[in-house]
Amino acid sequence: IWRYIGEANRFIDATQPWTMAKTGNAPLQEVLAHLVISLDTIMCLIASVMPRTAQLIASKCQLDNPAKRWPQAALPPRVS
């Protein structure tokens, strides 16, 4: 997960979307789409271990709640 986050961060540094926005560069929408997909992936990957952070990402980025995507683990039946 951390490697993926690092790659996403390098992508942000390399593409510099803030500069693209100032210059009106056409691929800005494509770059932002890739970033939203990356955030969505990160959110889903961390949802089981960092649920509050995943929900915060979901709310800030207007993404589906990660809890809706992961099936709830069914507990095995109790043995008497």
Coordinates of N, CA and C in Angstrom, one line a residue:
I1 N 0.8 -1.2 0.0 CA 0.0 0.0 0.0 C 0.9 1.2 0.0
W2 N 1.9 1.2 0.8 CA 2.8 2.4 0.9 C 3.5 2.6 -0.4
R3 N 3.9 1.6 -1.1 CA 4.6 1.7 -2.4 C 3.6 2.4 -3.4
Y4 N 2.3 2.0 -3.4 CA 1.3 2.6 -4.2 C 1.1 4.0 -3.9
I5 N 1.1 4.4 -2.6 CA 0.9 5.8 -2.2 C 2.1 6.6 -2.7
G6 N 3.3 6.0 -2.6 CA 4.5 6.7 -3.0 C 4.5 6.9 -4.5
E7 N 4.0 6.0 -5.3 CA 4.0 6.2 -6.7 C 2.9 7.2 -7.1
A8 N 1.8 7.3 -6.4 CA 0.8 8.3 -6.6 C 1.4 9.7 -6.3
N9 N 2.2 9.8 -5.2 CA 2.8 11.0 -4.8 C 3.8 11.5 -5.9
R10 N 4.6 10.5 -6.4 CA 5.6 10.8 -7.5 C 4.9 11.3 -8.7
F11 N 3.7 10.7 -9.0 CA 2.9 11.1 -10.2 C 2.5 12.6 -10.0
I12 N 2.0 12.9 -8.8 CA 1.6 14.3 -8.5 C 2.8 15.3 -8.7
D13 N 4.0 14.9 -8.2 CA 5.1 15.7 -8.3 C 5.6 15.9 -9.8
A14 N 5.5 14.8 -10.6 CA 5.9 14.8 -11.9 C 5.0 15.6 -12.8
T15 N 3.7 15.5 -12.6 CA 2.7 16.1 -13.5 C 2.4 17.6 -13.1
Q16 N 2.5 17.9 -11.8 CA 2.3 19.2 -11.2 C 0.9 19.8 -11.7
P17 N -0.2 19.2 -11.3 CA -1.5 19.6 -11.7 C -1.8 21.1 -11.4
W18 N -1.2 21.6 -10.4 CA -1.4 23.0 -10.0 C -0.9 23.9 -11.1
T19 N 0.2 23.5 -11.7 CA 0.8 24.3 -12.9 C -0.1 24.1 -14.1
M20 N -0.5 22.9 -14.3 CA -1.4 22.7 -15.5 C -2.7 23.5 -15.4
A21 N -3.2 23.7 -14.2 CA -4.4 24.5 -14.0 C -4.2 25.9 -14.3
K22 N -3.0 26.4 -14.0 CA -2.7 27.8 -14.3 C -2.5 28.1 -15.7
T23 N -1.9 27.1 -16.5 CA -1.6 27.3 -17.9 C -2.8 26.8 -18.8
G24 N -3.8 26.2 -18.2 CA -4.9 25.7 -19.0 C -4.5 24.5 -19.9
N25 N -3.5 23.7 -19.4 CA -3.0 22.6 -20.1 C -4.1 21.5 -20.3
A26 N -4.3 21.0 -21.5 CA -5.4 20.1 -21.8 C -5.4 18.8 -21.0
P27 N -4.3 18.2 -20.8 CA -4.3 16.9 -20.1 C -4.7 17.0 -18.6
L28 N -5.0 18.1 -18.1 CA -5.3 18.3 -16.7 C -6.4 17.4 -16.2
Q29 N -7.5 17.3 -17.0 CA -8.6 16.4 -16.7 C -8.2 15.0 -16.6
E30 N -7.3 14.5 -17.5 CA -6.8 13.2 -17.4 C -6.0 12.9 -16.2
V31 N -5.1 13.9 -15.8 CA -4.3 13.7 -14.7 C -5.1 13.7 -13.4
L32 N -6.1 14.6 -13.3 CA -7.0 14.6 -12.2 C -7.8 13.3 -12.1
A33 N -8.2 12.8 -13.2 CA -9.0 11.5 -13.2 C -8.1 10.4 -12.7
H34 N -6.8 10.3 -13.1 CA -5.9 9.3 -12.5 C -5.7 9.5 -11.0
L35 N -5.7 10.7 -10.6 CA -5.5 11.0 -9.1 C -6.7 10.5 -8.3
V36 N -7.9 10.8 -8.9 CA -9.1 10.3 -8.2 C -9.2 8.8 -8.1
I37 N -8.8 8.1 -9.2 CA -8.8 6.7 -9.2 C -7.7 6.2 -8.2
S38 N -6.6 6.8 -8.1 CA -5.6 6.5 -7.1 C -6.1 6.6 -5.7
L39 N -6.8 7.7 -5.4 CA -7.4 8.0 -4.1 C -8.4 6.9 -3.8
D40 N -9.2 6.6 -4.8 CA -10.3 5.6 -4.6 C -9.6 4.2 -4.2
T41 N -8.6 3.9 -4.9 CA -7.9 2.6 -4.7 C -7.2 2.6 -3.3
I42 N -6.6 3.7 -2.9 CA -6.0 3.8 -1.6 C -7.0 3.7 -0.5
M43 N -8.1 4.4 -0.7 CA -9.2 4.3 0.2 C -9.7 2.9 0.4
C44 N -9.9 2.2 -0.6 CA -10.4 0.8 -0.5 C -9.3 -0.1 0.2
L45 N -8.0 0.1 -0.1 CA -7.0 -0.7 0.4 C -6.8 -0.5 2.0
I46 N -7.1 0.7 2.4 CA -6.9 1.0 3.8 C -8.1 0.9 4.6
A47 N -9.3 0.7 4.0 CA -10.5 0.7 4.7 C -10.6 -0.3 5.8
S48 N -10.0 -1.5 5.7 CA -10.1 -2.5 6.8 C -9.2 -2.2 8.0
V49 N -8.1 -1.4 7.8 CA -7.2 -1.1 8.9 C -7.3 0.3 9.3
M50 N -7.8 1.2 8.5 CA -7.9 2.6 8.9 C -9.3 3.1 8.4
P51 N -10.4 2.6 9.0 CA -11.7 2.9 8.5 C -12.1 4.4 8.6
R52 N -11.7 5.1 9.6 CA -12.0 6.5 9.7 C -11.3 7.3 8.6
T53 N -10.0 7.0 8.4 CA -9.3 7.7 7.3 C -9.9 7.4 5.9
A54 N -10.3 6.2 5.7 CA -11.0 5.8 4.5 C -12.3 6.6 4.3
Q55 N -13.1 6.7 5.4 CA -14.3 7.4 5.3 C -14.1 8.9 5.1
L56 N -13.0 9.4 5.7 CA -12.7 10.8 5.4 C -12.3 11.1 4.0
I57 N -11.5 10.2 3.4 CA -11.2 10.3 2.0 C -12.4 10.3 1.1
A58 N -13.3 9.3 1.5 CA -14.5 9.2 0.7 C -15.4 10.5 0.8
S59 N -15.5 11.0 2.0 CA -16.3 12.2 2.1 C -15.7 13.4 1.4
K60 N -14.4 13.6 1.6 CA -13.7 14.8 1.0 C -13.7 14.7 -0.6
C61 N -13.6 13.5 -1.1 CA -13.5 13.3 -2.6 C -14.8 12.9 -3.2
Q62 N -15.9 12.9 -2.4 CA -17.2 12.5 -2.8 C -17.2 11.1 -3.5
L63 N -16.5 10.2 -2.9 CA -16.5 8.8 -3.4 C -17.4 7.9 -2.6
D64 N -17.7 6.8 -3.1 CA -18.6 5.8 -2.4 C -17.9 5.4 -1.1
N65 N -18.7 5.2 -0.1 CA -18.2 4.8 1.2 C -17.5 3.4 1.0
P66 N -16.3 3.3 1.5 CA -15.6 2.0 1.3 C -16.2 0.8 2.0
A67 N -17.0 1.1 3.1 CA -17.6 0.0 3.8 C -18.7 -0.6 2.9
K68 N -19.2 0.1 2.0 CA -20.3 -0.5 1.1 C -19.6 -1.5 0.1
R69 N -18.4 -1.3 -0.1 CA -17.7 -2.2 -1.2 C -17.2 -3.5 -0.6
W70 N -16.8 -3.5 0.6 CA -16.2 -4.7 1.2 C -17.3 -5.5 1.8
P71 N -17.4 -6.8 1.4 CA -18.4 -7.6 2.1 C -18.0 -7.8 3.6
Q72 N -19.0 -7.8 4.4 CA -18.8 -8.1 5.8 C -18.5 -9.5 6.0
A73 N -17.5 -9.7 6.8 CA -17.0 -11.1 7.1 C -18.1 -11.8 7.9
A74 N -18.5 -13.0 7.5 CA -19.5 -13.8 8.2 C -18.7 -14.6 9.3
L75 N -19.2 -14.5 10.5 CA -18.6 -15.3 11.5 C -19.0 -16.8 11.4
P76 N -18.1 -17.7 11.7 CA -18.4 -19.1 11.5 C -19.4 -19.4 12.6
P77 N -20.2 -20.4 12.4 CA -21.2 -20.8 13.4 C -20.5 -21.3 14.7
R78 N -21.1 -21.0 15.8 CA -20.5 -21.4 17.1 C -20.7 -22.9 17.3
V79 N -19.6 -23.4 17.8 CA -19.6 -24.9 18.1 C -20.0 -25.0 19.6
S80 N -21.0 -25.8 19.9 CA -21.4 -26.0 21.3 C -20.5 -26.9 22.0

